[in-house]
Amino acid sequence: MRTLRRTWRLPSARIALAVLALVALLAVAGGALAPHDPLAQRPVDMLHGPSAAHPLGTDYLGRDVLSRLLAGTGSSIVGALEAVGAAMLLGIVPGIASVWLGRTVEWTAQRAADTLMIMPFTVFAIAVVGALGNGMHQAMLALGVLFAPLYFRVTRAAALGLKQAQYVEAAELMGASRGWILRTHVWGKILPTVAVTTAQAVGQALLVVASLTFLGLGVQPPAPTWGGMLASDLGYLAQQPWAPLIPGAAIMITVGALNILADAVRDSGTAAGDPRTTVPVLASGTPASGTPASGPPASGPPAPDPAASAPDPAASAQVAAAAAPDQVSEHKGELGGYAASPPGRVPPATNGNSEEAEQRVTTG
């Protein structure tokens, strides 16, 4: 909820939500708002320009372009949402299961995701439509299967980081069930990442749906769709060179609003107020990373001087000698009375083993 509140404070997010709300309204009530029947053909009005009766002109069959654009919004948006919903179901559940259900499930899910990622969208969709029949649901199911690895990898990466969190490990040690841990500690942390991925995936799915309908897959003519209108307008560029800009602009504006919303949600999740982005400051006013703080140092006792706290080598030797009298007496002939020397004074070497004796006393 905090991420959503921070997202709403961003002007770009509010503009994107307003555009998407308008698109959602047209998807639900676009057919009722259409001024004409989107399927009615009037050969006498073929390829007419904008007018009072037809604000966006007519197509090659005399059908009103504005009515077809409004009526086709629902088919395009519902198709993209259907594909993303299938991808979420096929990607999120295996992504979480691969982290919590052992190595066998993990290996199987990863190999399936790797296999799906190398398949081209269009070829796979054509194969599925050819096997199951040409229809919107079949095409969107194929699209959802190919989008599932995106959700699988994002969900798995987030769940791996949460599984090693201390509060999750503490809940496991206290005997909490796996389902309770997933509902309480895991899903709430994964949800912002899933929201960002969904906003981007809907935009990508909308483009792919338009591409499939452009090729004649999914919704069949004369049912209006944005991709179908774009395909039909390309055949009459000599008469109406501006006609493809209308469905193209609708696709571009919707996808752009979805991408802006995804960026806003991601930026809100990593805002400056997030505790994960702050740098702890020590009592001396220096950040823990070593970078000097911009403000005045915090009040408190002064930091100790490193030079003053450095140990004296001679004093260390005396302490070591007192702690290990047997070793000192054993090497008394080599030391030549070094243990009795005052601090800071090094006696002359008595033989070639003086350096070795000093090492033994220091390390002893």
mmCIF file of C-alpha atoms in Angstrom:
data_model
loop_
_atom_site.group_PDB
_atom_site.id
_atom_site.type_symbol
_atom_site.label_atom_id
_atom_site.label_comp_id
_atom_site.label_asym_id
_atom_site.label_seq_id
_atom_site.Cartn_x
_atom_site.Cartn_y
_atom_site.Cartn_z
ATOM 1 C CA MET A 1 0.000 0.000 0.000
ATOM 2 C CA ARG A 2 2.869 2.389 0.691
ATOM 3 C CA THR A 3 4.224 1.753 -2.781
ATOM 4 C CA LEU A 4 0.818 2.532 -4.294
ATOM 5 C CA ARG A 5 0.523 5.763 -2.305
ATOM 6 C CA ARG A 6 3.988 6.886 -3.407
ATOM 7 C CA THR A 7 3.086 5.974 -6.992
ATOM 8 C CA TRP A 8 -0.055 8.105 -6.870
ATOM 9 C CA ARG A 9 2.007 11.135 -5.806
ATOM 10 C CA LEU A 10 3.972 11.057 -9.067
ATOM 11 C CA PRO A 11 2.472 13.266 -11.823
ATOM 12 C CA SER A 12 3.499 10.828 -14.546
ATOM 13 C CA ALA A 13 1.697 8.008 -12.771
ATOM 14 C CA ARG A 14 -1.510 10.036 -12.484
ATOM 15 C CA ILE A 15 -1.430 10.879 -16.187
ATOM 16 C CA ALA A 16 -0.810 7.241 -17.109
ATOM 17 C CA LEU A 17 -3.639 6.068 -14.863
ATOM 18 C CA ALA A 18 -6.005 8.626 -16.407
ATOM 19 C CA VAL A 19 -5.178 7.370 -19.905
ATOM 20 C CA LEU A 20 -5.583 3.749 -18.845
ATOM 21 C CA ALA A 21 -8.889 4.540 -17.122
ATOM 22 C CA LEU A 22 -10.166 6.026 -20.385
ATOM 23 C CA VAL A 23 -8.988 2.961 -22.302
ATOM 24 C CA ALA A 24 -10.694 0.679 -19.758
ATOM 25 C CA LEU A 25 -13.927 2.656 -20.140
ATOM 26 C CA LEU A 26 -13.776 2.296 -23.907
ATOM 27 C CA ALA A 27 -13.024 -1.414 -23.550
ATOM 28 C CA VAL A 28 -16.139 -1.912 -21.448
ATOM 29 C CA ALA A 29 -18.566 0.488 -23.141
ATOM 30 C CA GLY A 30 -16.915 1.207 -26.473
ATOM 31 C CA GLY A 31 -19.589 -0.560 -28.497
ATOM 32 C CA ALA A 32 -22.367 1.406 -26.778
ATOM 33 C CA LEU A 33 -20.545 4.718 -27.322
ATOM 34 C CA ALA A 34 -19.999 4.090 -31.040
ATOM 35 C CA PRO A 35 -22.042 6.565 -33.141
ATOM 36 C CA HIS A 36 -22.659 3.989 -35.903
ATOM 37 C CA ASP A 37 -22.829 0.257 -36.311
ATOM 38 C CA PRO A 38 -19.178 -0.851 -36.613
ATOM 39 C CA LEU A 39 -20.180 -3.688 -38.990
ATOM 40 C CA ALA A 40 -22.564 -1.732 -41.242
ATOM 41 C CA GLN A 41 -21.231 -1.407 -44.817
ATOM 42 C CA ARG A 42 -22.061 1.591 -47.005
ATOM 43 C CA PRO A 43 -20.395 1.250 -50.423
ATOM 44 C CA VAL A 44 -21.426 4.776 -51.382
ATOM 45 C CA ASP A 45 -19.274 6.175 -48.545
ATOM 46 C CA MET A 46 -16.092 4.210 -49.222
ATOM 47 C CA LEU A 47 -12.772 5.874 -48.320
ATOM 48 C CA HIS A 48 -14.266 9.200 -47.348
ATOM 49 C CA GLY A 49 -12.303 11.651 -45.260
ATOM 50 C CA PRO A 50 -13.309 13.082 -41.885
ATOM 51 C CA SER A 51 -16.702 14.771 -41.824
ATOM 52 C CA ALA A 52 -19.467 15.683 -39.382
ATOM 53 C CA ALA A 53 -21.137 12.300 -39.835
ATOM 54 C CA HIS A 54 -17.839 10.375 -39.727
ATOM 55 C CA PRO A 55 -15.247 12.247 -37.600
ATOM 56 C CA LEU A 56 -12.437 9.828 -38.551
ATOM 57 C CA GLY A 57 -13.674 8.995 -42.044
ATOM 58 C CA THR A 58 -14.691 5.627 -43.488
ATOM 59 C CA ASP A 59 -12.754 2.539 -44.573
ATOM 60 C CA TYR A 60 -12.696 0.608 -47.863
ATOM 61 C CA LEU A 61 -16.193 -0.831 -47.177
ATOM 62 C CA GLY A 62 -17.770 2.428 -46.066
ATOM 63 C CA ARG A 63 -17.718 1.524 -42.360
ATOM 64 C CA ASP A 64 -17.271 4.274 -39.779
ATOM 65 C CA VAL A 65 -13.653 4.266 -38.523
ATOM 66 C CA LEU A 66 -14.457 5.856 -35.152
ATOM 67 C CA SER A 67 -17.120 3.256 -34.420
ATOM 68 C CA ARG A 68 -14.787 0.422 -35.338
ATOM 69 C CA LEU A 69 -11.994 1.917 -33.230
ATOM 70 C CA LEU A 70 -14.247 2.178 -30.173
ATOM 71 C CA ALA A 71 -15.722 -1.288 -30.656
ATOM 72 C CA GLY A 72 -12.319 -2.858 -31.263
ATOM 73 C CA THR A 73 -10.869 -1.552 -27.997
ATOM 74 C CA GLY A 74 -12.585 -4.250 -25.970
ATOM 75 C CA SER A 75 -11.314 -7.137 -28.116
ATOM 76 C CA SER A 76 -7.736 -5.865 -28.111
ATOM 77 C CA ILE A 77 -7.546 -5.122 -24.379
ATOM 78 C CA VAL A 78 -9.370 -8.296 -23.303
ATOM 79 C CA GLY A 79 -7.068 -10.375 -25.487
ATOM 80 C CA ALA A 80 -3.960 -8.838 -23.914
ATOM 81 C CA LEU A 81 -5.343 -9.289 -20.377
ATOM 82 C CA GLU A 82 -6.246 -12.894 -21.110
ATOM 83 C CA ALA A 83 -2.702 -13.623 -22.281
ATOM 84 C CA VAL A 84 -1.152 -11.919 -19.238
ATOM 85 C CA GLY A 85 -3.524 -13.741 -16.870
ATOM 86 C CA ALA A 86 -2.499 -17.088 -18.323
ATOM 87 C CA ALA A 87 1.167 -16.080 -18.056
ATOM 88 C CA MET A 88 0.757 -15.119 -14.378
ATOM 89 C CA LEU A 89 -0.897 -18.438 -13.555
ATOM 90 C CA LEU A 90 1.734 -20.453 -15.416
ATOM 91 C CA GLY A 91 4.707 -18.395 -14.194
ATOM 92 C CA ILE A 92 4.163 -17.185 -10.622
ATOM 93 C CA VAL A 93 3.106 -20.500 -9.079
ATOM 94 C CA PRO A 94 6.049 -22.510 -10.512
ATOM 95 C CA GLY A 95 8.423 -19.638 -9.679
ATOM 96 C CA ILE A 96 7.556 -19.791 -5.968
ATOM 97 C CA ALA A 97 7.330 -23.595 -5.969
ATOM 98 C CA SER A 98 10.832 -23.932 -7.438
ATOM 99 C CA VAL A 99 12.260 -22.181 -4.366
ATOM 100 C CA TRP A 100 10.291 -24.024 -1.675
ATOM 101 C CA LEU A 101 9.638 -27.543 -3.031
ATOM 102 C CA GLY A 102 13.104 -28.963 -3.488
ATOM 103 C CA ARG A 103 15.706 -29.474 -6.183
ATOM 104 C CA THR A 104 13.605 -31.756 -8.396
ATOM 105 C CA VAL A 105 10.845 -29.193 -8.872
ATOM 106 C CA GLU A 106 13.459 -26.438 -9.257
ATOM 107 C CA TRP A 107 15.374 -28.260 -12.001
ATOM 108 C CA THR A 108 12.198 -29.227 -13.900
ATOM 109 C CA ALA A 109 10.733 -25.710 -13.763
ATOM 110 C CA GLN A 110 13.985 -24.088 -14.874
ATOM 111 C CA ARG A 111 14.398 -26.408 -17.853
ATOM 112 C CA ALA A 112 10.784 -25.787 -18.934
ATOM 113 C CA ALA A 113 11.289 -22.010 -18.668
ATOM 114 C CA ASP A 114 14.523 -22.177 -20.674
ATOM 115 C CA THR A 115 12.759 -24.176 -23.388
ATOM 116 C CA LEU A 116 9.896 -21.712 -23.711
ATOM 117 C CA MET A 117 12.197 -18.694 -23.797
ATOM 118 C CA ILE A 118 13.886 -19.779 -27.027
ATOM 119 C CA MET A 119 10.613 -20.212 -28.934
ATOM 120 C CA PRO A 120 9.552 -17.363 -31.266
ATOM 121 C CA PHE A 121 6.174 -15.836 -30.471
ATOM 122 C CA THR A 122 4.668 -15.813 -33.922
ATOM 123 C CA VAL A 123 5.762 -19.294 -34.978
ATOM 124 C CA PHE A 124 4.571 -20.857 -31.717
ATOM 125 C CA ALA A 125 1.230 -19.019 -31.894
ATOM 126 C CA ILE A 126 0.683 -20.156 -35.477
ATOM 127 C CA ALA A 127 1.457 -23.759 -34.453
ATOM 128 C CA VAL A 128 -0.977 -23.649 -31.521
ATOM 129 C CA VAL A 129 -3.708 -22.022 -33.588
ATOM 130 C CA GLY A 130 -3.191 -24.608 -36.302
ATOM 131 C CA ALA A 131 -3.513 -27.424 -33.764
ATOM 132 C CA LEU A 132 -6.371 -26.045 -31.626
ATOM 133 C CA GLY A 133 -8.236 -23.919 -34.182
ATOM 134 C CA ASN A 134 -8.148 -20.279 -35.156
ATOM 135 C CA GLY A 135 -9.698 -18.284 -32.338
ATOM 136 C CA MET A 136 -8.900 -15.572 -29.814
ATOM 137 C CA HIS A 137 -8.712 -17.920 -26.817
ATOM 138 C CA GLN A 138 -6.344 -20.334 -28.545
ATOM 139 C CA ALA A 139 -4.031 -17.545 -29.650
ATOM 140 C CA MET A 140 -4.031 -15.905 -26.214
ATOM 141 C CA LEU A 141 -3.289 -19.238 -24.528
ATOM 142 C CA ALA A 142 -0.242 -19.654 -26.755
ATOM 143 C CA LEU A 143 0.807 -16.107 -25.958
ATOM 144 C CA GLY A 144 0.363 -16.697 -22.217
ATOM 145 C CA VAL A 145 2.539 -19.801 -22.351
ATOM 146 C CA LEU A 146 5.343 -17.819 -23.979
ATOM 147 C CA PHE A 147 5.017 -14.971 -21.451
ATOM 148 C CA ALA A 148 5.129 -17.387 -18.477
ATOM 149 C CA PRO A 149 8.979 -17.556 -18.268
ATOM 150 C CA LEU A 150 9.052 -13.798 -17.650
ATOM 151 C CA TYR A 151 6.925 -14.176 -14.513
ATOM 152 C CA PHE A 152 8.763 -17.342 -13.520
ATOM 153 C CA ARG A 153 12.180 -15.693 -13.463
ATOM 154 C CA VAL A 154 11.021 -12.498 -11.765
ATOM 155 C CA THR A 155 9.090 -14.370 -9.076
ATOM 156 C CA ARG A 156 11.856 -16.878 -8.489
ATOM 157 C CA ALA A 157 14.503 -14.160 -8.089
ATOM 158 C CA ALA A 158 12.372 -12.308 -5.528
ATOM 159 C CA ALA A 159 11.526 -15.497 -3.620
ATOM 160 C CA LEU A 160 15.183 -16.559 -3.430
ATOM 161 C CA GLY A 161 16.100 -13.310 -1.704
ATOM 162 C CA LEU A 162 13.193 -13.587 0.733
ATOM 163 C CA LYS A 163 13.905 -17.196 1.661
ATOM 164 C CA GLN A 164 17.256 -16.168 3.149
ATOM 165 C CA ALA A 165 15.746 -13.306 5.158
ATOM 166 C CA GLN A 166 16.131 -13.601 8.913
ATOM 167 C CA TYR A 167 12.436 -13.201 9.699
ATOM 168 C CA VAL A 168 11.560 -16.021 7.287
ATOM 169 C CA GLU A 169 14.167 -18.293 8.846
ATOM 170 C CA ALA A 170 12.894 -17.376 12.308
ATOM 171 C CA ALA A 171 9.332 -18.238 11.287
ATOM 172 C CA GLU A 172 10.501 -21.617 9.989
ATOM 173 C CA LEU A 173 12.385 -22.346 13.216
ATOM 174 C CA MET A 174 9.306 -21.469 15.262
ATOM 175 C CA GLY A 175 7.297 -24.073 13.371
ATOM 176 C CA ALA A 176 5.237 -21.876 11.037
ATOM 177 C CA SER A 177 3.705 -23.697 8.098
ATOM 178 C CA ARG A 178 4.963 -23.104 4.590
ATOM 179 C CA GLY A 179 1.615 -21.754 3.424
ATOM 180 C CA TRP A 180 1.482 -19.250 6.287
ATOM 181 C CA ILE A 181 5.018 -18.050 5.517
ATOM 182 C CA LEU A 182 4.168 -17.600 1.834
ATOM 183 C CA ARG A 183 0.980 -15.676 2.574
ATOM 184 C CA THR A 184 2.410 -13.505 5.358
ATOM 185 C CA HIS A 185 6.058 -12.863 4.524
ATOM 186 C CA VAL A 186 6.616 -13.700 0.855
ATOM 187 C CA TRP A 187 3.634 -12.696 -1.263
ATOM 188 C CA GLY A 188 3.406 -9.157 0.090
ATOM 189 C CA LYS A 189 7.053 -8.523 -0.791
ATOM 190 C CA ILE A 190 6.761 -10.068 -4.261
ATOM 191 C CA LEU A 191 3.581 -8.178 -5.187
ATOM 192 C CA PRO A 192 5.251 -4.836 -6.181
ATOM 193 C CA THR A 193 7.627 -6.689 -8.491
ATOM 194 C CA VAL A 194 4.717 -8.590 -10.020
ATOM 195 C CA ALA A 195 2.839 -5.304 -10.522
ATOM 196 C CA VAL A 196 5.738 -3.779 -12.451
ATOM 197 C CA THR A 197 6.105 -6.913 -14.558
ATOM 198 C CA THR A 198 2.364 -6.999 -15.271
ATOM 199 C CA ALA A 199 2.265 -3.403 -16.487
ATOM 200 C CA GLN A 200 5.117 -4.099 -18.893
ATOM 201 C CA ALA A 201 3.711 -7.481 -19.945
ATOM 202 C CA VAL A 202 0.286 -6.018 -20.821
ATOM 203 C CA GLY A 203 1.953 -3.524 -23.128
ATOM 204 C CA GLN A 204 3.992 -6.242 -24.805
ATOM 205 C CA ALA A 205 0.939 -8.492 -25.070
ATOM 206 C CA LEU A 206 -1.055 -5.690 -26.670
ATOM 207 C CA LEU A 207 1.598 -5.320 -29.347
ATOM 208 C CA VAL A 208 1.683 -9.080 -29.962
ATOM 209 C CA VAL A 209 -2.127 -9.264 -30.104
ATOM 210 C CA ALA A 210 -2.116 -6.495 -32.688
ATOM 211 C CA SER A 211 0.544 -8.396 -34.637
ATOM 212 C CA LEU A 212 -1.452 -11.629 -34.563
ATOM 213 C CA THR A 213 -4.665 -9.948 -35.656
ATOM 214 C CA PHE A 214 -2.657 -8.162 -38.324
ATOM 215 C CA LEU A 215 -1.747 -11.642 -39.635
ATOM 216 C CA GLY A 216 -5.326 -12.855 -39.348
ATOM 217 C CA LEU A 217 -4.894 -14.934 -36.175
ATOM 218 C CA GLY A 218 -7.240 -14.651 -33.223
ATOM 219 C CA VAL A 219 -10.231 -12.391 -33.909
ATOM 220 C CA GLN A 220 -11.602 -12.978 -37.366
ATOM 221 C CA PRO A 221 -13.014 -10.268 -39.676
ATOM 222 C CA PRO A 222 -15.353 -8.464 -39.782
ATOM 223 C CA ALA A 223 -14.989 -8.163 -35.978
ATOM 224 C CA PRO A 224 -13.048 -4.924 -35.352
ATOM 225 C CA THR A 225 -9.645 -4.953 -33.647
ATOM 226 C CA TRP A 226 -6.815 -2.455 -33.644
ATOM 227 C CA GLY A 227 -4.461 -4.825 -35.427
ATOM 228 C CA GLY A 228 -7.119 -5.798 -37.977
ATOM 229 C CA MET A 229 -7.873 -2.153 -38.755
ATOM 230 C CA LEU A 230 -4.171 -1.485 -39.210
ATOM 231 C CA ALA A 231 -3.844 -4.401 -41.621
ATOM 232 C CA SER A 232 -6.838 -3.356 -43.706
ATOM 233 C CA ASP A 233 -5.734 0.287 -43.910
ATOM 234 C CA LEU A 234 -2.318 -0.620 -45.306
ATOM 235 C CA GLY A 235 -3.924 -1.779 -48.532
ATOM 236 C CA TYR A 236 -5.275 1.697 -49.321
ATOM 237 C CA LEU A 237 -2.381 4.009 -48.541
ATOM 238 C CA ALA A 238 -2.679 5.702 -51.931
ATOM 239 C CA GLN A 239 -6.227 6.863 -51.138
ATOM 240 C CA GLN A 240 -5.830 7.443 -47.369
ATOM 241 C CA PRO A 241 -2.174 7.680 -46.313
ATOM 242 C CA TRP A 242 -3.180 8.891 -42.847
ATOM 243 C CA ALA A 243 -5.566 6.008 -42.084
ATOM 244 C CA PRO A 244 -3.047 3.630 -40.361
ATOM 245 C CA LEU A 245 -2.114 6.410 -37.946
ATOM 246 C CA ILE A 246 -5.467 6.081 -36.130
ATOM 247 C CA PRO A 247 -5.174 2.488 -34.825
ATOM 248 C CA GLY A 248 -1.411 2.900 -34.568
ATOM 249 C CA ALA A 249 -1.827 5.919 -32.288
ATOM 250 C CA ALA A 250 -4.296 4.006 -30.101
ATOM 251 C CA ILE A 251 -1.797 1.168 -29.676
ATOM 252 C CA MET A 252 1.110 3.546 -29.064
ATOM 253 C CA ILE A 253 -0.706 5.643 -26.440
ATOM 254 C CA THR A 254 -1.932 2.597 -24.509
ATOM 255 C CA VAL A 255 1.441 0.855 -24.505
ATOM 256 C CA GLY A 256 3.211 4.097 -23.566
ATOM 257 C CA ALA A 257 0.870 4.657 -20.608
ATOM 258 C CA LEU A 258 1.492 1.099 -19.387
ATOM 259 C CA ASN A 259 5.255 1.549 -19.590
ATOM 260 C CA ILE A 260 5.101 4.885 -17.766
ATOM 261 C CA LEU A 261 3.002 3.298 -15.022
ATOM 262 C CA ALA A 262 5.483 0.421 -14.713
ATOM 263 C CA ASP A 263 8.372 2.881 -14.363
ATOM 264 C CA ALA A 264 6.458 4.849 -11.717
ATOM 265 C CA VAL A 265 5.720 1.741 -9.659
ATOM 266 C CA ARG A 266 9.359 0.643 -9.862
ATOM 267 C CA ASP A 267 10.636 4.103 -8.850
ATOM 268 C CA SER A 268 8.190 4.211 -5.943
ATOM 269 C CA GLY A 269 9.485 0.887 -4.680
ATOM 270 C CA THR A 270 13.036 2.289 -4.561
ATOM 271 C CA ALA A 271 12.154 5.791 -3.374
ATOM 272 C CA ALA A 272 14.370 7.774 -1.045
ATOM 273 C CA GLY A 273 12.122 6.993 1.873
ATOM 274 C CA ASP A 274 12.719 3.260 1.524
ATOM 275 C CA PRO A 275 14.894 2.060 4.448
ATOM 276 C CA ARG A 276 16.815 -0.182 2.084
ATOM 277 C CA THR A 277 18.299 2.844 0.288
ATOM 278 C CA THR A 278 19.520 4.784 3.344
ATOM 279 C CA VAL A 279 23.170 4.755 4.517
ATOM 280 C CA PRO A 280 23.765 4.281 8.256
ATOM 281 C CA VAL A 281 25.790 7.059 9.882
ATOM 282 C CA LEU A 282 28.305 6.455 12.667
ATOM 283 C CA ALA A 283 28.526 8.537 15.828
ATOM 284 C CA SER A 284 31.422 10.529 14.388
ATOM 285 C CA GLY A 285 29.246 11.751 11.520
ATOM 286 C CA THR A 286 30.812 9.505 8.869
ATOM 287 C CA PRO A 287 28.590 7.130 6.867
ATOM 288 C CA ALA A 288 29.266 3.433 7.261
ATOM 289 C CA SER A 289 30.432 3.234 3.652
ATOM 290 C CA GLY A 290 33.329 5.602 4.364
ATOM 291 C CA THR A 291 31.936 8.662 2.523
ATOM 292 C CA PRO A 292 31.976 11.860 4.638
ATOM 293 C CA ALA A 293 28.555 13.006 5.762
ATOM 294 C CA SER A 294 27.186 16.252 4.341
ATOM 295 C CA GLY A 295 25.860 17.573 7.637
ATOM 296 C CA PRO A 296 27.641 18.461 10.899
ATOM 297 C CA PRO A 297 28.959 15.563 12.980
ATOM 298 C CA ALA A 298 26.666 14.120 15.574
ATOM 299 C CA SER A 299 27.282 15.020 19.182
ATOM 300 C CA GLY A 300 29.128 12.433 21.245
ATOM 301 C CA PRO A 301 32.541 11.483 22.601
ATOM 302 C CA PRO A 302 35.469 12.168 20.270
ATOM 303 C CA ALA A 303 36.810 9.280 18.264
ATOM 304 C CA PRO A 304 39.974 7.691 19.694
ATOM 305 C CA ASP A 305 43.294 8.580 18.097
ATOM 306 C CA PRO A 306 44.635 5.571 16.146
ATOM 307 C CA ALA A 307 48.262 6.583 16.912
ATOM 308 C CA ALA A 308 47.592 6.766 20.634
ATOM 309 C CA SER A 309 45.947 3.362 20.728
ATOM 310 C CA ALA A 310 48.774 1.588 18.803
ATOM 311 C CA PRO A 311 50.558 -1.028 20.963
ATOM 312 C CA ASP A 312 54.212 -0.555 21.986
ATOM 313 C CA PRO A 313 56.384 -3.416 20.635
ATOM 314 C CA ALA A 314 58.643 -3.465 23.715
ATOM 315 C CA ALA A 315 55.698 -3.483 26.080
ATOM 316 C CA SER A 316 54.146 -6.316 24.101
ATOM 317 C CA ALA A 317 57.402 -8.236 24.423
ATOM 318 C CA GLN A 318 57.414 -7.775 28.212
ATOM 319 C CA VAL A 319 53.806 -8.916 28.482
ATOM 320 C CA ALA A 320 54.554 -11.924 26.342
ATOM 321 C CA ALA A 321 57.590 -12.733 28.443
ATOM 322 C CA ALA A 322 55.594 -12.506 31.647
ATOM 323 C CA ALA A 323 52.846 -14.696 30.180
ATOM 324 C CA ALA A 324 55.308 -17.378 29.023
ATOM 325 C CA PRO A 325 58.190 -17.621 31.576
ATOM 326 C CA ASP A 326 59.152 -21.096 30.432
ATOM 327 C CA GLN A 327 59.837 -19.925 26.915
ATOM 328 C CA VAL A 328 61.872 -16.976 28.152
ATOM 329 C CA SER A 329 64.029 -19.112 30.416
ATOM 330 C CA GLU A 330 64.552 -21.625 27.671
ATOM 331 C CA HIS A 331 66.042 -19.011 25.348
ATOM 332 C CA LYS A 332 67.830 -16.987 28.019
ATOM 333 C CA GLY A 333 71.183 -17.505 26.469
ATOM 334 C CA GLU A 334 69.994 -16.269 23.123
ATOM 335 C CA LEU A 335 68.195 -13.236 24.505
ATOM 336 C CA GLY A 336 71.134 -11.920 26.497
ATOM 337 C CA GLY A 337 68.961 -10.315 29.150
ATOM 338 C CA TYR A 338 66.506 -8.799 26.707
ATOM 339 C CA ALA A 339 63.551 -9.474 28.981
ATOM 340 C CA ALA A 340 65.107 -7.321 31.688
ATOM 341 C CA SER A 341 65.843 -4.408 29.357
ATOM 342 C CA PRO A 342 63.809 -1.245 29.820
ATOM 343 C CA PRO A 343 60.952 -0.582 27.381
ATOM 344 C CA GLY A 344 62.018 0.821 24.049
ATOM 345 C CA ARG A 345 65.669 -0.303 24.335
ATOM 346 C CA VAL A 346 66.876 -3.099 22.095
ATOM 347 C CA PRO A 347 70.010 -4.908 23.355
ATOM 348 C CA PRO A 348 72.855 -5.702 21.002
ATOM 349 C CA ALA A 349 72.732 -8.981 19.198
ATOM 350 C CA THR A 350 74.788 -11.690 20.848
ATOM 351 C CA ASN A 351 74.737 -14.153 18.025
ATOM 352 C CA GLY A 352 73.144 -14.770 14.631
ATOM 353 C CA ASN A 353 69.907 -16.015 16.145
ATOM 354 C CA SER A 354 68.826 -12.689 17.671
ATOM 355 C CA GLU A 355 66.130 -12.016 15.088
ATOM 356 C CA GLU A 356 64.711 -15.482 15.576
ATOM 357 C CA ALA A 357 64.677 -14.979 19.346
ATOM 358 C CA GLU A 358 62.829 -11.685 18.989
ATOM 359 C CA GLN A 359 60.250 -13.367 16.827
ATOM 360 C CA ARG A 360 59.741 -16.133 19.353
ATOM 361 C CA VAL A 361 59.264 -13.719 22.230
ATOM 362 C CA THR A 362 56.877 -11.511 20.279
ATOM 363 C CA THR A 363 54.777 -14.390 19.047
ATOM 364 C CA GLY A 364 54.996 -16.295 22.317
#
